[in-house]
Amino acid sequence: MVPLATDSGHSIESARRALAARLQAAGIDEPGLDARLLVGAAVELDLTAMVTQAARGLTPEEAARLEGYAQRRLAHEPVARILGAREFWGLPFRLSEATLVPRPDTETVVELALEIFREFRISGRRPRIADIGTGSGAILLALLHEIPEAFGVGTDVSLTALNTARDNAAALGLSGRAAFVACSYAAALRGPFDLIVSNPPYIPSAEIPKLSIEVREHDPHLALDGGNDGYDAYRILIPQAAERLAAGGALIVEAGQGQARNIETLMGGAALSVDRPPKADLGGILRAVSARKMPP
């Protein structure tokens, strides 16, 4: 095993290389990226500063902090959990134990919501967005960032998650256009909303023990477990959303692999019109599914 630098005699660059080798030897995915992020956090430098100060020695405090991070990553704790933050849609989001780590796949929901919104013709009122099961607030706040005239509401059953989302809204300068409500799915909301978005729990219960350690041991199970077949949340969420959408408004949800067509069937059963194909993520999985509430 390659030893990690643990004293001030090692440079930032040599510590990064040593940590990358250590993570690689342990079978950690993307060891180079993880090492760069952890070293940067330990020495409190961004990538540019790390390059320009590559030869600087680590202080004893920095080396000790880095070793703590290394031990946690070697135990398969995700880097985002170690650092308490993750970038999503180019924006920084703080995390808590009650929130999922926002993933690039979920940006597909934002992309599809924006495509649909650009087709709207809303006049005389402010566009309204609801994010059901908001967690860190990532989807909602990304949309508010892109639609400056909109107002949004995020719901969650977890008060810890809602506090995290509020903090993220404040940090992004979006508090004045975002509200957060504690409730199950959309139960406490009153429409109409032009966009309703959600990344609900959709992993079948029996599949959770098969997930990676990073997910099953560190993401909140409440945000993962979709019941026996993975569709429990959709069966509740879709009818609620249908009642709260404005005429012409759209529901956009994240789907797991192989789930898109069944979700479209549930949407049709709630009198929503599936008027476009699901949107695939970068891996080719049909990740974002949408339907519209047609005008009477």
Short mmCIF file of C-alpha atoms in Angstrom, two decimals:
data_model
loop_
_atom_site.label_atom_id
_atom_site.label_comp_id
_atom_site.label_asym_id
_atom_site.label_seq_id
_atom_site.Cartn_x
_atom_site.Cartn_y
_atom_site.Cartn_z
CA MET A 1 0.00 0.00 0.00
CA VAL A 2 1.25 3.46 -0.85
CA PRO A 3 1.51 5.55 2.34
CA LEU A 4 -0.31 8.83 2.54
CA ALA A 5 1.63 11.94 3.44
CA THR A 6 0.88 12.75 7.06
CA ASP A 7 3.39 15.46 7.90
CA SER A 8 4.38 18.88 6.67
CA GLY A 9 7.37 17.51 4.76
CA HIS A 10 5.18 16.44 1.85
CA SER A 11 3.99 18.78 -0.86
CA ILE A 12 0.40 19.27 -1.98
CA GLU A 13 1.18 17.44 -5.23
CA SER A 14 2.92 14.48 -3.60
CA ALA A 15 0.08 14.14 -1.10
CA ARG A 16 -2.43 14.15 -3.96
CA ARG A 17 -0.51 11.47 -5.84
CA ALA A 18 -0.12 9.33 -2.74
CA LEU A 19 -3.80 9.54 -1.91
CA ALA A 20 -4.84 8.74 -5.49
CA ALA A 21 -2.63 5.64 -5.43
CA ARG A 22 -4.05 4.59 -2.09
CA LEU A 23 -7.63 4.97 -3.28
CA GLN A 24 -6.89 3.13 -6.50
CA ALA A 25 -5.35 0.24 -4.60
CA ALA A 26 -8.55 0.04 -2.53
CA GLY A 27 -10.71 -0.20 -5.65
CA ILE A 28 -12.31 3.23 -5.24
CA ASP A 29 -13.90 4.60 -8.41
CA GLU A 30 -12.32 7.79 -9.81
CA PRO A 31 -9.39 7.85 -7.36
CA GLY A 32 -7.70 10.78 -9.09
CA LEU A 33 -10.74 13.02 -8.90
CA ASP A 34 -11.50 12.03 -5.31
CA ALA A 35 -7.90 12.70 -4.28
CA ARG A 36 -7.92 16.13 -5.88
CA LEU A 37 -11.18 17.09 -4.15
CA LEU A 38 -10.08 15.82 -0.75
CA VAL A 39 -6.63 17.41 -0.90
CA GLY A 40 -8.20 20.67 -2.05
CA ALA A 41 -10.58 20.61 0.90
CA ALA A 42 -7.83 19.71 3.35
CA VAL A 43 -5.61 22.60 2.28
CA GLU A 44 -8.58 24.90 1.50
CA LEU A 45 -7.50 25.67 -2.06
CA ASP A 46 -9.34 25.51 -5.37
CA LEU A 47 -7.91 23.69 -8.38
CA THR A 48 -6.06 26.71 -9.76
CA ALA A 49 -4.41 27.45 -6.42
CA MET A 50 -3.51 23.79 -5.98
CA VAL A 51 -1.66 23.88 -9.30
CA THR A 52 0.17 27.12 -8.56
CA GLN A 53 1.05 25.97 -5.02
CA ALA A 54 1.73 22.31 -5.90
CA ALA A 55 5.19 22.36 -4.32
CA ARG A 56 4.05 23.88 -1.03
CA GLY A 57 4.38 21.62 1.94
CA LEU A 58 1.38 20.54 3.96
CA THR A 59 1.13 21.86 7.48
CA PRO A 60 0.69 19.27 10.23
CA GLU A 61 -2.93 20.36 10.60
CA GLU A 62 -3.61 19.97 6.88
CA ALA A 63 -1.95 16.57 6.78
CA ALA A 64 -3.99 15.36 9.74
CA ARG A 65 -7.20 16.65 8.19
CA LEU A 66 -6.35 14.94 4.91
CA GLU A 67 -5.67 11.64 6.64
CA GLY A 68 -9.08 11.85 8.31
CA TYR A 69 -10.71 12.41 4.94
CA ALA A 70 -8.73 9.53 3.45
CA GLN A 71 -9.84 7.09 6.12
CA ARG A 72 -13.47 8.02 5.57
CA ARG A 73 -13.20 7.61 1.79
CA LEU A 74 -11.42 4.27 2.18
CA ALA A 75 -14.46 3.20 4.24
CA HIS A 76 -16.57 4.06 1.14
CA GLU A 77 -18.09 7.24 2.49
CA PRO A 78 -18.84 9.40 -0.58
CA VAL A 79 -16.67 12.46 -1.11
CA ALA A 80 -19.78 14.65 -1.11
CA ARG A 81 -20.67 13.35 2.36
CA ILE A 82 -17.15 13.94 3.62
CA LEU A 83 -17.13 17.50 2.32
CA GLY A 84 -20.81 18.12 3.10
CA ALA A 85 -21.46 19.62 -0.31
CA ARG A 86 -21.99 18.75 -3.96
CA GLU A 87 -22.26 20.75 -7.17
CA PHE A 88 -25.47 20.38 -9.17
CA TRP A 89 -26.36 22.33 -12.32
CA GLY A 90 -23.17 24.32 -11.76
CA LEU A 91 -24.42 25.48 -8.35
CA PRO A 92 -23.07 24.57 -4.88
CA PHE A 93 -25.39 22.68 -2.54
CA ARG A 94 -24.84 21.86 1.10
CA LEU A 95 -25.96 18.40 2.18
CA SER A 96 -27.25 16.82 5.37
CA GLU A 97 -27.94 13.29 6.54
CA ALA A 98 -31.56 13.68 5.41
CA THR A 99 -30.77 14.60 1.80
CA LEU A 100 -29.64 12.60 -1.20
CA VAL A 101 -26.38 13.53 -2.86
CA PRO A 102 -27.57 15.29 -6.05
CA ARG A 103 -26.46 13.30 -9.07
CA PRO A 104 -25.78 14.32 -12.68
CA ASP A 105 -28.59 12.01 -13.85
CA THR A 106 -31.08 14.22 -12.05
CA GLU A 107 -30.03 17.21 -14.14
CA THR A 108 -32.03 15.49 -16.90
CA VAL A 109 -35.19 16.43 -14.98
CA VAL A 110 -34.10 20.07 -14.93
CA GLU A 111 -33.29 19.97 -18.65
CA LEU A 112 -36.70 18.56 -19.58
CA ALA A 113 -38.55 20.96 -17.27
CA LEU A 114 -36.81 23.91 -18.91
CA GLU A 115 -37.59 22.60 -22.41
CA ILE A 116 -41.26 22.36 -21.51
CA PHE A 117 -41.35 25.70 -19.72
CA ARG A 118 -39.97 27.49 -22.77
CA GLU A 119 -43.06 26.35 -24.66
CA PHE A 120 -45.43 27.99 -22.15
CA ARG A 121 -47.27 31.21 -22.79
CA ILE A 122 -47.83 32.58 -19.29
CA SER A 123 -49.06 36.15 -19.03
CA GLY A 124 -50.35 38.28 -16.21
CA ARG A 125 -48.97 36.17 -13.37
CA ARG A 126 -45.74 34.77 -11.98
CA PRO A 127 -44.89 31.18 -13.02
CA ARG A 128 -45.15 28.73 -10.12
CA ILE A 129 -43.03 25.62 -9.57
CA ALA A 130 -43.38 22.83 -6.99
CA ASP A 131 -40.65 20.34 -6.14
CA ILE A 132 -42.04 17.30 -4.33
CA GLY A 133 -39.55 15.66 -1.96
CA THR A 134 -37.11 18.51 -2.42
CA GLY A 135 -34.26 17.21 -0.25
CA SER A 136 -31.38 19.67 -0.64
CA GLY A 137 -33.56 21.79 -2.92
CA ALA A 138 -31.35 21.02 -5.92
CA ILE A 139 -34.01 20.65 -8.63
CA LEU A 140 -36.16 23.54 -7.44
CA LEU A 141 -33.28 25.97 -6.95
CA ALA A 142 -31.71 25.05 -10.29
CA LEU A 143 -35.01 25.87 -11.98
CA LEU A 144 -35.43 29.14 -10.08
CA HIS A 145 -31.88 30.06 -11.05
CA GLU A 146 -32.79 29.54 -14.72
CA ILE A 147 -36.29 31.11 -14.55
CA PRO A 148 -35.80 34.39 -12.68
CA GLU A 149 -39.48 35.37 -12.89
CA ALA A 150 -40.68 32.16 -11.19
CA PHE A 151 -41.64 31.38 -7.60
CA GLY A 152 -41.17 27.87 -6.19
CA VAL A 153 -42.26 25.67 -3.31
CA GLY A 154 -40.39 22.61 -2.09
CA THR A 155 -41.95 19.93 0.10
CA ASP A 156 -40.40 17.22 2.23
CA VAL A 157 -41.40 15.09 5.21
CA SER A 158 -38.01 15.74 6.80
CA LEU A 159 -37.54 18.99 8.69
CA THR A 160 -33.79 18.50 8.50
CA ALA A 161 -33.97 18.31 4.72
CA LEU A 162 -36.16 21.42 4.58
CA ASN A 163 -33.70 23.35 6.73
CA THR A 164 -30.90 22.26 4.38
CA ALA A 165 -32.92 23.41 1.36
CA ARG A 166 -33.67 26.77 3.01
CA ASP A 167 -29.97 27.27 3.72
CA ASN A 168 -29.13 26.47 0.11
CA ALA A 169 -31.76 28.92 -1.13
CA ALA A 170 -30.28 31.62 1.07
CA ALA A 171 -26.73 30.88 -0.06
CA LEU A 172 -27.81 31.11 -3.70
CA GLY A 173 -29.72 34.35 -3.18
CA LEU A 174 -33.07 32.69 -3.93
CA SER A 175 -34.83 32.90 -0.55
CA GLY A 176 -37.18 35.59 -1.78
CA ARG A 177 -38.55 33.30 -4.47
CA ALA A 178 -38.59 29.97 -2.63
CA ALA A 179 -40.73 28.56 0.17
CA PHE A 180 -40.49 25.19 1.89
CA VAL A 181 -43.33 23.16 3.39
CA ALA A 182 -43.32 20.06 5.57
CA CYS A 183 -45.80 17.51 4.22
CA SER A 184 -46.12 14.14 2.55
CA TYR A 185 -45.62 14.65 -1.18
CA ALA A 186 -47.96 17.47 -2.31
CA ALA A 187 -50.59 17.04 0.41
CA ALA A 188 -50.25 20.56 1.85
CA LEU A 189 -49.98 22.40 -1.46
CA ARG A 190 -52.63 24.37 -3.27
CA GLY A 191 -52.33 24.93 -6.99
CA PRO A 192 -52.18 25.91 -9.65
CA PHE A 193 -48.55 25.15 -10.54
CA ASP A 194 -47.08 25.44 -14.00
CA LEU A 195 -44.33 22.93 -13.31
CA ILE A 196 -44.30 20.15 -10.75
CA VAL A 197 -41.03 18.25 -10.52
CA SER A 198 -39.88 15.37 -8.38
CA ASN A 199 -37.13 12.85 -7.82
CA PRO A 200 -39.12 10.41 -5.69
CA PRO A 201 -37.88 7.19 -4.10
CA TYR A 202 -38.00 4.52 -6.79
CA ILE A 203 -35.68 1.68 -5.80
CA PRO A 204 -37.60 -1.58 -5.13
CA SER A 205 -37.16 -2.50 -1.46
CA ALA A 206 -35.46 -5.80 -2.24
CA GLU A 207 -32.85 -4.05 -4.39
CA ILE A 208 -31.58 -1.67 -1.71
CA PRO A 209 -29.18 -4.18 -0.08
CA LYS A 210 -27.61 -4.68 -3.53
CA LEU A 211 -26.75 -1.00 -3.99
CA SER A 212 -23.20 0.26 -3.60
CA ILE A 213 -21.94 0.89 -0.08
CA GLU A 214 -21.77 4.59 -0.89
CA VAL A 215 -25.53 4.66 -1.53
CA ARG A 216 -27.02 2.07 0.81
CA GLU A 217 -24.98 3.13 3.84
CA HIS A 218 -24.95 6.89 3.35
CA ASP A 219 -28.08 8.01 1.48
CA PRO A 220 -31.32 8.24 3.52
CA HIS A 221 -33.40 5.09 2.93
CA LEU A 222 -36.57 7.15 3.00
CA ALA A 223 -35.40 8.85 -0.19
CA LEU A 224 -34.49 5.54 -1.86
CA ASP A 225 -37.17 2.97 -0.99
CA GLY A 226 -39.95 2.88 -3.58
CA GLY A 227 -41.79 -0.08 -2.08
CA ASN A 228 -42.08 -3.64 -3.35
CA ASP A 229 -42.12 -2.72 -7.05
CA GLY A 230 -40.54 0.74 -6.90
CA TYR A 231 -43.73 2.64 -7.81
CA ASP A 232 -45.29 3.44 -4.42
CA ALA A 233 -44.27 7.12 -4.54
CA TYR A 234 -45.52 7.60 -8.10
CA ARG A 235 -48.94 6.15 -7.20
CA ILE A 236 -49.33 8.87 -4.56
CA LEU A 237 -47.52 11.72 -6.25
CA ILE A 238 -48.99 11.59 -9.75
CA PRO A 239 -52.70 11.98 -8.80
CA GLN A 240 -51.80 14.73 -6.32
CA ALA A 241 -49.83 16.57 -8.98
CA ALA A 242 -52.63 16.21 -11.53
CA GLU A 243 -55.01 18.00 -9.17
CA ARG A 244 -52.58 20.86 -8.57
CA LEU A 245 -51.34 21.56 -12.08
CA ALA A 246 -52.52 24.58 -14.00
CA ALA A 247 -54.20 23.91 -17.33
CA GLY A 248 -51.33 23.22 -19.70
CA GLY A 249 -48.93 22.67 -16.81
CA ALA A 250 -46.50 19.76 -16.70
CA LEU A 251 -45.33 17.12 -14.27
CA ILE A 252 -41.75 15.94 -14.70
CA VAL A 253 -40.36 13.10 -12.59
CA GLU A 254 -37.15 11.14 -12.41
CA ALA A 255 -37.36 7.44 -13.26
CA GLY A 256 -35.18 4.45 -12.55
CA GLN A 257 -33.91 2.16 -15.27
CA GLY A 258 -36.78 0.45 -17.07
CA GLN A 259 -39.49 2.41 -15.24
CA ALA A 260 -40.39 5.14 -17.74
CA ARG A 261 -43.18 3.34 -19.59
CA ASN A 262 -44.96 2.24 -16.42
CA ILE A 263 -44.77 5.79 -15.08
CA GLU A 264 -46.34 7.07 -18.30
CA THR A 265 -49.18 4.59 -17.77
CA LEU A 266 -49.74 5.93 -14.25
CA MET A 267 -49.74 9.48 -15.62
CA GLY A 268 -52.34 8.56 -18.23
CA GLY A 269 -54.47 6.99 -15.52
CA ALA A 270 -54.48 10.35 -13.71
CA ALA A 271 -55.85 12.07 -16.85
CA LEU A 272 -52.50 13.59 -17.76
CA SER A 273 -51.41 13.64 -21.39
CA VAL A 274 -48.03 12.13 -22.27
CA ASP A 275 -47.15 14.35 -25.22
CA ARG A 276 -43.42 13.69 -25.62
CA PRO A 277 -40.98 10.82 -25.15
CA PRO A 278 -38.99 10.47 -21.93
CA LYS A 279 -35.62 12.20 -21.91
CA ALA A 280 -32.53 10.02 -21.62
CA ASP A 281 -29.57 10.81 -19.38
CA LEU A 282 -25.97 10.68 -20.60
CA GLY A 283 -25.92 6.93 -19.99
CA GLY A 284 -28.87 6.41 -22.32
CA ILE A 285 -31.35 5.57 -19.52
CA LEU A 286 -34.81 7.09 -19.92
CA ARG A 287 -34.47 9.29 -16.86
CA ALA A 288 -37.03 12.12 -17.03
CA VAL A 289 -40.70 11.41 -17.72
CA SER A 290 -43.31 14.12 -18.28
CA ALA A 291 -47.01 14.67 -18.90
CA ARG A 292 -49.24 17.71 -19.32
CA LYS A 293 -52.59 18.68 -17.88
CA MET A 294 -54.52 19.57 -21.00
CA PRO A 295 -56.86 22.58 -20.96
CA PRO A 296 -60.56 21.66 -20.74
#
